[in-house]
Short mmCIF file of C-alpha atoms and ligand atoms in Angstrom, two decimals:
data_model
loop_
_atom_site.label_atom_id
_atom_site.label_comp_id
_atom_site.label_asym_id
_atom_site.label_seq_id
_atom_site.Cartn_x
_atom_site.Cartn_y
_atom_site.Cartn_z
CA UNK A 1 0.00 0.00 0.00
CA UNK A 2 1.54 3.53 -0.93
CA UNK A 3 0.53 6.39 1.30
CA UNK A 4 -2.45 8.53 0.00
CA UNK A 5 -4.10 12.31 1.09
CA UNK A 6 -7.35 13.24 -0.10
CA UNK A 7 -6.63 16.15 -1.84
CA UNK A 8 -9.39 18.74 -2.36
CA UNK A 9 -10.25 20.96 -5.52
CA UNK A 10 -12.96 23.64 -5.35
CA UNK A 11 -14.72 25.33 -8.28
CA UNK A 12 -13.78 29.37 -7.75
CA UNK A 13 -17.28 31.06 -7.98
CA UNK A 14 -17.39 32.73 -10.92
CA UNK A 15 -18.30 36.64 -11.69
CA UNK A 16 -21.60 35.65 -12.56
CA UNK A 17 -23.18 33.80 -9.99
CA UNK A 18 -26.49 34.97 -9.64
CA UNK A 19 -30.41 33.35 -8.61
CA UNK A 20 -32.45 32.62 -11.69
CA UNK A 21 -33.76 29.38 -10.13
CA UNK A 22 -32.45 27.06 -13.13
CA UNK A 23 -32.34 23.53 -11.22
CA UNK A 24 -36.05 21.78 -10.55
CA UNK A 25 -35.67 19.28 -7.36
CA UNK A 26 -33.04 22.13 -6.47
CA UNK A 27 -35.67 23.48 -3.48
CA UNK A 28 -32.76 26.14 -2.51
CA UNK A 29 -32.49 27.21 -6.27
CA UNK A 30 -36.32 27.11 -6.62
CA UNK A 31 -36.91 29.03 -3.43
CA UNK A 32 -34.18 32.05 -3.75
CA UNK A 33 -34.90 32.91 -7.59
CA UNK A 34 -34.88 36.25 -8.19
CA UNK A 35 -33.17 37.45 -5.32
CA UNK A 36 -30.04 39.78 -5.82
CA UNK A 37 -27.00 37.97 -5.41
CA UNK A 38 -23.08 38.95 -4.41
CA UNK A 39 -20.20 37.63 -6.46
CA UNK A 40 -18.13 39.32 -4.79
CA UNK A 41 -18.40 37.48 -1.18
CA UNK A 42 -19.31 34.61 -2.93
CA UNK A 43 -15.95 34.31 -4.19
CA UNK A 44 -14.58 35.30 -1.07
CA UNK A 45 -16.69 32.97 0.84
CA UNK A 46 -15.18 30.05 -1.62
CA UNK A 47 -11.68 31.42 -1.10
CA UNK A 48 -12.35 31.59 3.00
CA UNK A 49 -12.90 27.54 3.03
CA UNK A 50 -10.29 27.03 0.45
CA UNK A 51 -8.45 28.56 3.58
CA UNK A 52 -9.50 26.38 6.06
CA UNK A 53 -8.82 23.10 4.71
CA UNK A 54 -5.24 24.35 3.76
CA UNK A 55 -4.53 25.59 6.94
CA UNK A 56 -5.96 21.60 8.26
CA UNK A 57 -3.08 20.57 6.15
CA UNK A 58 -4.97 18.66 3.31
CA UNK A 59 -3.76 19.73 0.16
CA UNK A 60 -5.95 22.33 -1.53
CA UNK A 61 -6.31 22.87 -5.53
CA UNK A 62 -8.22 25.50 -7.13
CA UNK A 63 -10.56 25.30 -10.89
CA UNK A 64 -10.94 28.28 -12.20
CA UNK A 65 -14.66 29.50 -13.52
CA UNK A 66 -15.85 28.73 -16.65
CA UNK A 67 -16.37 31.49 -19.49
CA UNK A 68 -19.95 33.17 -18.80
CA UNK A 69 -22.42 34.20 -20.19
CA UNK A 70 -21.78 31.53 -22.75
CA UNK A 71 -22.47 33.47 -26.32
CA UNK A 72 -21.41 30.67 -28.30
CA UNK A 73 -24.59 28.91 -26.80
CA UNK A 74 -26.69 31.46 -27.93
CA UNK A 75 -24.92 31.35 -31.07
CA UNK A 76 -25.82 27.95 -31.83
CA UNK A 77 -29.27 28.45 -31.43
CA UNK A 78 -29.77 31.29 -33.87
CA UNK A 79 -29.13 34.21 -32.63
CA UNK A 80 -26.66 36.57 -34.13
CA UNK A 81 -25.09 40.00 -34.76
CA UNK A 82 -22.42 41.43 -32.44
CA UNK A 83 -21.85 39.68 -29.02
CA UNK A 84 -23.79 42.67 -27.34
CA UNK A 85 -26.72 41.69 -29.50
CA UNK A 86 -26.63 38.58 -29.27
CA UNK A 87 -27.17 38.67 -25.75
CA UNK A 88 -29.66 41.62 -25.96
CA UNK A 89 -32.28 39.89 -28.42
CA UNK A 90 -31.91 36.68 -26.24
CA UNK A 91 -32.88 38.05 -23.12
CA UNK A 92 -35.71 39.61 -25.40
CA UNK A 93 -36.99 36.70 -26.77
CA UNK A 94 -35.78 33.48 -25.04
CA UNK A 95 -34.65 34.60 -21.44
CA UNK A 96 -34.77 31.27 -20.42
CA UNK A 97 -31.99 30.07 -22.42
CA UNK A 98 -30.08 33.43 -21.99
CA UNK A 99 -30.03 32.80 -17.95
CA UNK A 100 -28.80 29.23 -18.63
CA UNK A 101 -25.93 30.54 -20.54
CA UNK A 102 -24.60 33.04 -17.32
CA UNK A 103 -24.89 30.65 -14.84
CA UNK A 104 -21.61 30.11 -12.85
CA UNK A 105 -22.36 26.68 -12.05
CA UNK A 106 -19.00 24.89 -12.61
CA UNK A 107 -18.17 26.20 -9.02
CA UNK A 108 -19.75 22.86 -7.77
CA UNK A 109 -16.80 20.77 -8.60
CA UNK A 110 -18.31 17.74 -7.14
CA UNK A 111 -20.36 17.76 -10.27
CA UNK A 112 -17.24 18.03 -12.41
CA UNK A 113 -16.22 14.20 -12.80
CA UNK A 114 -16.10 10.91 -10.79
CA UNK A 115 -12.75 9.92 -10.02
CA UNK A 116 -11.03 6.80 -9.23
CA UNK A 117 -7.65 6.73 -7.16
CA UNK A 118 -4.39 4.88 -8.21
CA UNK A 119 -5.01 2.32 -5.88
CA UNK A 120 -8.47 1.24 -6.91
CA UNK A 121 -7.44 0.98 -11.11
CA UNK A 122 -6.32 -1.10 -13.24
CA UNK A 123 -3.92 0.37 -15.29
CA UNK A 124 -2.61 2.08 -11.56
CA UNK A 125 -3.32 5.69 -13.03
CA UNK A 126 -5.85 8.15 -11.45
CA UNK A 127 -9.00 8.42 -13.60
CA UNK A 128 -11.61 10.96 -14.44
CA UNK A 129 -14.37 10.54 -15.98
CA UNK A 130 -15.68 14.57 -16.61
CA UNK A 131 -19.64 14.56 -16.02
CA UNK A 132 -22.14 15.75 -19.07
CA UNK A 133 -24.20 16.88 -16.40
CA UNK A 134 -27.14 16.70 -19.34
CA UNK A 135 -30.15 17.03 -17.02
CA UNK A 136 -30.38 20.77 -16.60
CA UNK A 137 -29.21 23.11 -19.74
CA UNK A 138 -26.94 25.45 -17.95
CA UNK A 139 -24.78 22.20 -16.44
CA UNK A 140 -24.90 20.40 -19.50
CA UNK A 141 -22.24 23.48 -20.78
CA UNK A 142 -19.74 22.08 -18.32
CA UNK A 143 -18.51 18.94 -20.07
CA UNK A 144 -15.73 20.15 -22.45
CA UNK A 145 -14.28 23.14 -20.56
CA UNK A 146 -13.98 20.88 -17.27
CA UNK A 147 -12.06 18.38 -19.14
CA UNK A 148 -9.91 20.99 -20.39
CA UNK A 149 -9.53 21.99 -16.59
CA UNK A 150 -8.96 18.68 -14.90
CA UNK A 151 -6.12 18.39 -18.46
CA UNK A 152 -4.31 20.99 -17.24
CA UNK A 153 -4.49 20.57 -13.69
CA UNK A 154 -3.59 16.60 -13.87
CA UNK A 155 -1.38 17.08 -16.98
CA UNK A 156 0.99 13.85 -17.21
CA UNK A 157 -0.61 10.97 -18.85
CA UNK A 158 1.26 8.65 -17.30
CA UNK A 159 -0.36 8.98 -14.12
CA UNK A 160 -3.42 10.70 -14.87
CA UNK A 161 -6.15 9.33 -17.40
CA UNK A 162 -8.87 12.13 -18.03
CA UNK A 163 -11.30 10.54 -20.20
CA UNK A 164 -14.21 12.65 -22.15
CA UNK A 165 -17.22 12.94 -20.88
CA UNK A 166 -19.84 10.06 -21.36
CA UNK A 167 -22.37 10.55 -24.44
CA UNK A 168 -24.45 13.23 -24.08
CA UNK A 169 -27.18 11.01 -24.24
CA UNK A 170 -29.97 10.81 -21.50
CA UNK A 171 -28.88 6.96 -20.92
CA UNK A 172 -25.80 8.62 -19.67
CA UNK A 173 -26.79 11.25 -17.46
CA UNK A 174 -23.93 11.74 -15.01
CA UNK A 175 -23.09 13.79 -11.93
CA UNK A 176 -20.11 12.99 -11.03
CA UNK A 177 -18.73 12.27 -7.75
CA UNK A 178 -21.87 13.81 -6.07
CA UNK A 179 -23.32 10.72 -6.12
CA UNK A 180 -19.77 8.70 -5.58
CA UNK A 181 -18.41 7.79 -2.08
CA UNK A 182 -14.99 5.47 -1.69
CA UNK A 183 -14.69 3.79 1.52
CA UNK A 184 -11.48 2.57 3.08
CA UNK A 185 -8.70 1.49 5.50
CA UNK A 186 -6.55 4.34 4.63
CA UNK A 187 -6.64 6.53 1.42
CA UNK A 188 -3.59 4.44 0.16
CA UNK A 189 -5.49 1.09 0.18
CA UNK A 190 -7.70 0.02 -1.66
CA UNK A 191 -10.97 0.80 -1.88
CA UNK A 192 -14.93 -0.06 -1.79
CA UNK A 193 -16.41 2.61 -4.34
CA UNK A 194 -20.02 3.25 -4.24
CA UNK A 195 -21.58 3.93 -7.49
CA UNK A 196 -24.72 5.81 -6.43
CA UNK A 197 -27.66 5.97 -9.14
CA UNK A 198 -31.26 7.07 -9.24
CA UNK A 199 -32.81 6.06 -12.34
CA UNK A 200 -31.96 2.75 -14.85
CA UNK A 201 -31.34 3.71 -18.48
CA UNK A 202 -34.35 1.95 -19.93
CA UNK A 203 -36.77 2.53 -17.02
CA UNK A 204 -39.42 4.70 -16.17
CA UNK A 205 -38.95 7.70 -14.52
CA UNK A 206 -42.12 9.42 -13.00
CA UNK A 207 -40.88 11.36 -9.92
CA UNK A 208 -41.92 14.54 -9.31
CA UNK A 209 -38.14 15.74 -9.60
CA UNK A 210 -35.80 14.57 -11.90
CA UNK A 211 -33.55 11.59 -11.15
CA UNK A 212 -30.48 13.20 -12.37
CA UNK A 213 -28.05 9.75 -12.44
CA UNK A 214 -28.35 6.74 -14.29
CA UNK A 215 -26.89 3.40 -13.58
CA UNK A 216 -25.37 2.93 -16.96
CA UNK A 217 -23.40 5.93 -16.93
CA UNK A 218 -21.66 4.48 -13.86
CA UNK A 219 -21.31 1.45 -15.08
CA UNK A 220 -19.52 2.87 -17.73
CA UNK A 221 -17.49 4.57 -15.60
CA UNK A 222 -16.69 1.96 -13.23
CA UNK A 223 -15.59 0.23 -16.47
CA UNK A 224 -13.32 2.78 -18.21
CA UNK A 225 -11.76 3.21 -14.69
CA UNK A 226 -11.10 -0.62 -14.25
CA UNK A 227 -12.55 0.21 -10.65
CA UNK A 228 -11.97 -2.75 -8.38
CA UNK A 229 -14.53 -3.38 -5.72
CA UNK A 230 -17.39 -1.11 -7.31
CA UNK A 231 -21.46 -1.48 -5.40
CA UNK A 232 -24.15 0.11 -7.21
CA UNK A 233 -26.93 1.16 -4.58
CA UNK A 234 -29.74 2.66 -5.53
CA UNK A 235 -30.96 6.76 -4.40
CA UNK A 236 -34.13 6.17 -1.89
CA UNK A 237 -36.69 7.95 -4.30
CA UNK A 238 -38.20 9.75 -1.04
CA UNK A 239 -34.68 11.03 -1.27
CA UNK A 240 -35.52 12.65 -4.39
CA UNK A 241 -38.99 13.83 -4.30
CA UNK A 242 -37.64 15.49 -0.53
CA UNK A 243 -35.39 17.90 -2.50
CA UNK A 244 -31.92 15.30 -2.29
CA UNK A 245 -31.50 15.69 -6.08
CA UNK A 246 -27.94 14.44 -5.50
CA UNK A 247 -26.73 11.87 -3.00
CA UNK A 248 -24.47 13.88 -1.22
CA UNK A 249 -27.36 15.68 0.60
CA UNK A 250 -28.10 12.89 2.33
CA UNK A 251 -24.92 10.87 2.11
CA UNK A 252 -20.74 11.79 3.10
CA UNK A 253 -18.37 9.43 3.45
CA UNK A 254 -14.63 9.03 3.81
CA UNK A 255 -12.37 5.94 5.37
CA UNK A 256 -14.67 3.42 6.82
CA UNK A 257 -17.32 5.80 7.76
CA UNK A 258 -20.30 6.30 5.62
CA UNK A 259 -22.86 9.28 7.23
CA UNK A 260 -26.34 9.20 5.83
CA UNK A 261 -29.86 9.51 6.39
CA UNK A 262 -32.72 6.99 6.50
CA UNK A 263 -34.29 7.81 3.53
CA UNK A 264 -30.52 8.18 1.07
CA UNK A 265 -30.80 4.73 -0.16
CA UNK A 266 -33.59 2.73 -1.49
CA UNK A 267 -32.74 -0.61 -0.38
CA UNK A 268 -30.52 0.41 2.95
CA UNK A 269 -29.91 -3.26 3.80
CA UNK A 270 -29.35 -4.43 0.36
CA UNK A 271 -26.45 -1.39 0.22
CA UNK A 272 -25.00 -2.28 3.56
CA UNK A 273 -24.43 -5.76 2.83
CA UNK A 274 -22.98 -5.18 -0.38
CA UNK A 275 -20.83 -2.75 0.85
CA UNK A 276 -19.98 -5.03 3.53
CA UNK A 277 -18.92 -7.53 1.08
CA UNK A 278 -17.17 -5.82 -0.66
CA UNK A 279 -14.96 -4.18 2.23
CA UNK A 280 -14.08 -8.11 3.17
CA UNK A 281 -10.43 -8.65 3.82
CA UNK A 282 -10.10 -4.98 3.74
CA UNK A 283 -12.00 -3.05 6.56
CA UNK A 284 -15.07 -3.07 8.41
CA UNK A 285 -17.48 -0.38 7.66
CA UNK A 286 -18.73 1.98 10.39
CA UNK A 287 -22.42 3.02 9.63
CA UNK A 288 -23.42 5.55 11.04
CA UNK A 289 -27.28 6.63 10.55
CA UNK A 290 -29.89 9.26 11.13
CA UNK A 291 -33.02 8.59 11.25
CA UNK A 292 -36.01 10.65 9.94
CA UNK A 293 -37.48 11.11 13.21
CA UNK A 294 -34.54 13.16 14.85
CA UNK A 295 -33.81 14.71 10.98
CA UNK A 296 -36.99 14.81 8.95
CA UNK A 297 -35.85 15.89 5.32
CA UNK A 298 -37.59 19.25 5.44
CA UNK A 299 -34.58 20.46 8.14
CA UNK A 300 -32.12 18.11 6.49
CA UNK A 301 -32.81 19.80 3.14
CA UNK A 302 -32.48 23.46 4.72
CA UNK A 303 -29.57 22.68 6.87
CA UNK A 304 -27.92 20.78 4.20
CA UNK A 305 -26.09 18.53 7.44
CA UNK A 306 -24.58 15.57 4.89
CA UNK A 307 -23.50 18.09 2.34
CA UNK A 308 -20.36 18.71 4.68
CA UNK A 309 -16.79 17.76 3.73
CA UNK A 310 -15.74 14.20 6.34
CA UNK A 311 -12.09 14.93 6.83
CA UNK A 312 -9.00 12.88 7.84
CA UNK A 313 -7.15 15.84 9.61
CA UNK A 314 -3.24 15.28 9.92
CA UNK A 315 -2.49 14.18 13.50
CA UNK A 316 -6.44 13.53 14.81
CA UNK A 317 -7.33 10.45 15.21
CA UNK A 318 -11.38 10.93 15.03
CA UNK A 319 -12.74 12.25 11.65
CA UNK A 320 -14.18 15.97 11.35
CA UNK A 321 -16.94 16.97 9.97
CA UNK A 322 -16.75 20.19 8.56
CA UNK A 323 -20.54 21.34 8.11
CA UNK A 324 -22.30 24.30 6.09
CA UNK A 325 -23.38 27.20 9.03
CA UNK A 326 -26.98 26.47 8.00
CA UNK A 327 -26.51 23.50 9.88
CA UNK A 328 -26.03 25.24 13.22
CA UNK A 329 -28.98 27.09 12.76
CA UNK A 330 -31.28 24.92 12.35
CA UNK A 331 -31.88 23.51 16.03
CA UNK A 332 -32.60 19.52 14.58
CA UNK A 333 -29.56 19.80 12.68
CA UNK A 334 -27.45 20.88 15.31
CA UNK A 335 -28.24 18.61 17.64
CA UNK A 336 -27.63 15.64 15.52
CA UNK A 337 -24.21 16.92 14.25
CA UNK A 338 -23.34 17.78 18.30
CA UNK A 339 -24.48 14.15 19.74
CA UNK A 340 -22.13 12.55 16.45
CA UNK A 341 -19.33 14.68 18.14
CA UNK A 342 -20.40 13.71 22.02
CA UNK A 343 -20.35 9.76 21.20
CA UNK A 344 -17.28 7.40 20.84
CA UNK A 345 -17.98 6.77 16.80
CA UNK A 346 -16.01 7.82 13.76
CA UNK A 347 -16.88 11.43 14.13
CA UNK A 348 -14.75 13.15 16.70
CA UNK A 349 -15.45 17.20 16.01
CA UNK A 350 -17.98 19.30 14.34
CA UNK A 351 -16.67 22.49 12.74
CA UNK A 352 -19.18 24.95 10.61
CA UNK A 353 -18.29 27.19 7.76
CA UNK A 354 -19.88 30.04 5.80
CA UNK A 355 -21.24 29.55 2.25
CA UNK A 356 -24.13 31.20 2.60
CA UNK A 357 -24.13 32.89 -0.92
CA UNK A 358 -23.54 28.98 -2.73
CA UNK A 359 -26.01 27.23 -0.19
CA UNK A 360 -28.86 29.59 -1.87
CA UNK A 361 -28.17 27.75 -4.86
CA UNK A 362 -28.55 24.61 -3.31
CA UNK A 363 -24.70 24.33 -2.88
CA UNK A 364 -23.03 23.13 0.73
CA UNK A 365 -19.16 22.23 1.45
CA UNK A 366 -19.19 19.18 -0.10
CA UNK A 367 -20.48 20.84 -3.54
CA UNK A 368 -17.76 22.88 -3.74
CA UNK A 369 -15.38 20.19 -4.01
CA UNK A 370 -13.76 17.76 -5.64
CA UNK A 371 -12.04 14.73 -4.11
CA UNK A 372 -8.95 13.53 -5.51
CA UNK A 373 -6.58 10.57 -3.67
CA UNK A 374 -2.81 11.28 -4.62
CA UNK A 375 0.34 9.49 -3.40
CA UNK A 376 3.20 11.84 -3.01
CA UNK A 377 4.48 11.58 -6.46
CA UNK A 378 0.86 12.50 -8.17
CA UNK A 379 0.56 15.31 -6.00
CA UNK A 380 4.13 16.55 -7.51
CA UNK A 381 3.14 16.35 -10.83
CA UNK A 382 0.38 18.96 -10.51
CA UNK A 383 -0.21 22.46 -12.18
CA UNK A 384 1.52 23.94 -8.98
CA UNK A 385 0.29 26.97 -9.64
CA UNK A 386 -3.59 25.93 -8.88
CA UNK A 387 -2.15 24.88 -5.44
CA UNK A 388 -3.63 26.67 -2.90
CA UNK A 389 -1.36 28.61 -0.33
CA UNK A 390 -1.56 31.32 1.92
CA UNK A 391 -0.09 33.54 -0.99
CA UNK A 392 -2.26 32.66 -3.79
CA UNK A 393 -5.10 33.24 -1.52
CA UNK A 394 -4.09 36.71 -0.83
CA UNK A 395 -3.85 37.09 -4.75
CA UNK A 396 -7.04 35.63 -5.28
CA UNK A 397 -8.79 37.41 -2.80
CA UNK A 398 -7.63 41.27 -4.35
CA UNK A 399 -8.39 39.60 -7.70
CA UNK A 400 -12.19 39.07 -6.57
CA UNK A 401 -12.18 42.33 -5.26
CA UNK A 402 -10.97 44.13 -7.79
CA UNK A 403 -12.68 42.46 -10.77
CA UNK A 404 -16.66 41.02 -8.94
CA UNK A 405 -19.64 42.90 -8.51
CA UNK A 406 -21.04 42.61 -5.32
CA UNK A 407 -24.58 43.14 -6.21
CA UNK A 408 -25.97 41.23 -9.51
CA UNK A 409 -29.66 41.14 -9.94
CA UNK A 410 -31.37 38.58 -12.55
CA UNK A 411 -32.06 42.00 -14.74
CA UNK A 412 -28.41 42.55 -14.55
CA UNK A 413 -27.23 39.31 -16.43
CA UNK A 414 -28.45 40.94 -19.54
CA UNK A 415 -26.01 43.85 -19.38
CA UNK A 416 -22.87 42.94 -22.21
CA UNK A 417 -20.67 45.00 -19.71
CA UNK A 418 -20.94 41.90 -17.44
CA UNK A 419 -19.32 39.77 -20.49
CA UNK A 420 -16.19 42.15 -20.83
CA UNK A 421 -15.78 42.61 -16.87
CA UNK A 422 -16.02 38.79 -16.71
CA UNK A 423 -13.48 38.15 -19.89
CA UNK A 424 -11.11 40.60 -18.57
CA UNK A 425 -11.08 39.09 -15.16
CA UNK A 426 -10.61 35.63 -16.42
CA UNK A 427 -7.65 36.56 -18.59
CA UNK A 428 -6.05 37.73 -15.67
CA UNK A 429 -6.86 34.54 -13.67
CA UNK A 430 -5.45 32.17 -16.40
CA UNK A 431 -2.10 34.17 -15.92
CA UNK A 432 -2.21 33.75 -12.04
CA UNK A 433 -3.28 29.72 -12.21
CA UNK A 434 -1.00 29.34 -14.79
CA UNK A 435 -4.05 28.18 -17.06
CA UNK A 436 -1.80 28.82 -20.72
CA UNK A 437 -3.24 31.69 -22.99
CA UNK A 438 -5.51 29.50 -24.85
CA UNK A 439 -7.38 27.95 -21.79
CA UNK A 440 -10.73 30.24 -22.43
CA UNK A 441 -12.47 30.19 -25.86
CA UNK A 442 -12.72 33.74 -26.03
CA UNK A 443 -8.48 33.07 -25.44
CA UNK A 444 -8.75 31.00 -28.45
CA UNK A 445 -11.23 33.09 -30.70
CA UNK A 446 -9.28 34.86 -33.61
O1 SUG B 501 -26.92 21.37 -9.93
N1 SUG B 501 -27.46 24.50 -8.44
C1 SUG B 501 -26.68 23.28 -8.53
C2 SUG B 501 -26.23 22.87 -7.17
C3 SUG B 501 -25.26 21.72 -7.23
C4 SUG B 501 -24.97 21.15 -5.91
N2 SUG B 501 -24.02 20.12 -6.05
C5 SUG B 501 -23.98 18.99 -5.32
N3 SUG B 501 -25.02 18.59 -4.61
N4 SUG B 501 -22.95 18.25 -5.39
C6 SUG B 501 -27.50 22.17 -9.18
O2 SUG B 501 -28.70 22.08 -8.91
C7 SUG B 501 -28.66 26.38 -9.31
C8 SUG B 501 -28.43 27.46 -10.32
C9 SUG B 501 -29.56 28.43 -10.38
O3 SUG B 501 -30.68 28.07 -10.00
O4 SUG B 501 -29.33 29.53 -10.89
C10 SUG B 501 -27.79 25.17 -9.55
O5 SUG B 501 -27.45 24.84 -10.65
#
């Protein structure tokens, strides 16, 4: 076994972030659109628990936003004329499609790919399998430029494998590793990998909200990845229809300990025992359950408890759980998450952290990143650059200050200043991550 951290990369909120209320099952997204939203401290927010997990000592990686508003969208689907008009006649006639092209949704890495550590593959390289995130429009825009990201982040093929994106098909709707957990001795060893799905390919669907992953595309992942050890539970549909429209609202894991709620799976018994078996020889799985009487899923939905980052913290032998401030306010919430820290189980320490302007969105800690298991030597052959110290913080943070609005209402996505403020800002990112000067397509435009 070769030693292992579970390094963490966050999406950087990008200058458009904003509440249109694209996502349906999103109750959060539903609930807050139309509001005015703040960039600015969104960003800053972002940066702030970038900060904390670096200063935990887990390695820290940051992916830069994606290019919004996405003209070349628009493009495609008719409209034309200057960039400026473009935009302006969209917002006229189809404002629907012109809020899913502004929407800074790639700062929800989770959603940017599933990934399998060295230990767990085949071929003994990391792999990444990008998500097409094809149920909502404004995620399904994600796919190429992630894979572009995650290319020059991981850059050396001979220990990294980032695959495309699955076919954009609806057989293939995929998440990524929102609804992924890998279970273990140690992040070194290897692995049980839970392949969590809500829907099969050639089923029938008729929830109220949509079932977002389906089993094929993970089987296809598990596949590509030559992931050893792989269950495939099923998402408890009252999951769903609650407002869970990923698993990791009601579902964190890390080590041996998987956190969840009553209702996450469909067939709880049927996971545990598969996961159970599949751990064999390897480790014994700690459970550790809430049940719907102490956390019904209204106050698990608005406290977002299980959308909080389970770390391994250098030199602490219990795990923490590092949980959205939401959670402390609601009075349920909080005492679930303070009894986990009172007993003698897997969970030693409860710590909160503000992400208020994400979590209005529907996005807690765990949304904002994405997990990757390196050994020593992966971890050297990163974009250093997008490795998050106390300096590039400070760089970031005057970036965000200097280039984000801190006040955008809906009305104000249709101004075309917002596309040169946010083009200028991300040229000047792509010089401080190191991104190359082609890394945007406006970079690569002619
Ligand atoms: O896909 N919200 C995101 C939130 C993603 C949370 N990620 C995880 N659970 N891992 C979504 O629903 C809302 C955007 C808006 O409504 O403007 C949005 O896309």
């Amino acid at each position: 076994m070769s030693s292992a951290v579970e390094a963490n990369c966050d999406g950087l909120v990008g200058p458009t972030h904003s509440y249109v209320g694209l996502s349906p099952g999103n109750l959060a997204s539903q609930k807050n659109a139309g509001e005015v939203s703040n960039p600015q401290a969104a960003a800053l927010e972002g940066l702030g628990k970038m900060r904390r997990l670096a200063d935990l000592g887990i390695p820290q990686f940051v992916l830069p936003p994606h290019e919004r508003p996405a003209v070349s969208l628009l493009k495609s689907l008719g409209f034309s004329g200057s960039e400026a008009a473009v935009i302006e006649q969209a917002w006229k006639d189809a404002p629907a499609l012109a809020a899913a092209a502004c929407s800074a949704s790639p700062m929800w890495a989770a959603n940017a790919a599933t990934v399998t550590p060295s230990a767990d593959t085949a071929d003994g390289r990391v792999h990444f399998t990008p998500a097409n995130l094809l149920t909502n429009l404004h995620r399904s825009l994600e796919g190429p430029q992630t894979t572009r990201a995650l290319r020059r982040l991981f850059p050396d093929e001979a220990r990294f494998a980032v695959h495309d994106p699955l076919p954009a098909q609806p057989h293939f709707a995929d998440e990524g590793a929102a609804n992924h957990v890998r279970l273990c001795a140690d992040h070194g060893a290897p692995g049980v990998n839970l392949f969590v799905w809500g829907r099969e390919a050639w089923g029938h669907w008729d929830g109220k909200f949509p079932a977002r992953q389906t089993r094929e595309a993970f089987e296809a992942i598990q596949r590509r990845h030559g992931a050893a050890r792989s269950v495939f539970p099923r998402q408890g549909r009252a999951a769903i229809e609650g407002g869970a429209f990923h698993n990791d609202v009601v579902c964190v894991g890390t080590r041996e300990c998987l956190f969840f709620h009553e209702r996450a799976f469909e067939d709880r018994a049927g996971m545990e025992r598969a996961v159970r078996a599949a751990a064999e020889g390897l480790f014994e799985p700690a459970f550790v359950e809430v049940s719907e009487a102490d956390l019904p899923m209204a106050d698990l939905v608005a406290s977002y408890l299980f959308n909080s980052q389970l770390l391994v913290i250098p030199g602490e032998g219990r795990l923490v759980l590092l949980a959205p401030a939401e959670t402390r306010d609601n009075p349920r919430a909080f005492a679930v998450a303070e009894s986990l820290a009172s007993s003698n189980g897997a969970i030693g320490r409860v710590e909160y952290v503000d992400v208020r302007q994400s979590m209005r969105n529907g996005g807690g800690p765990a949304c904002l990143r994405l997990r990757v298991v390196l050994t020593d030597a992966e971890l050297a052959a990163t974009n250093s650059a997008q490795r998050f110290t106390p300096g590039l913080h400070a760089v970031l943070a005057d970036w965000v200050r200097r280039r984000y609005r801190d006040r955008l209402a809906p009305a104000d996505l249709a101004d075309p200043d917002l596309l040169i403020e946010s083009r200028e800002a991300l040229d000047e990112l792509s010089q401080i991550l190191d991104l190359g000067g082609d890394f945007y397509p406006f970079q690569r435009a002619s």
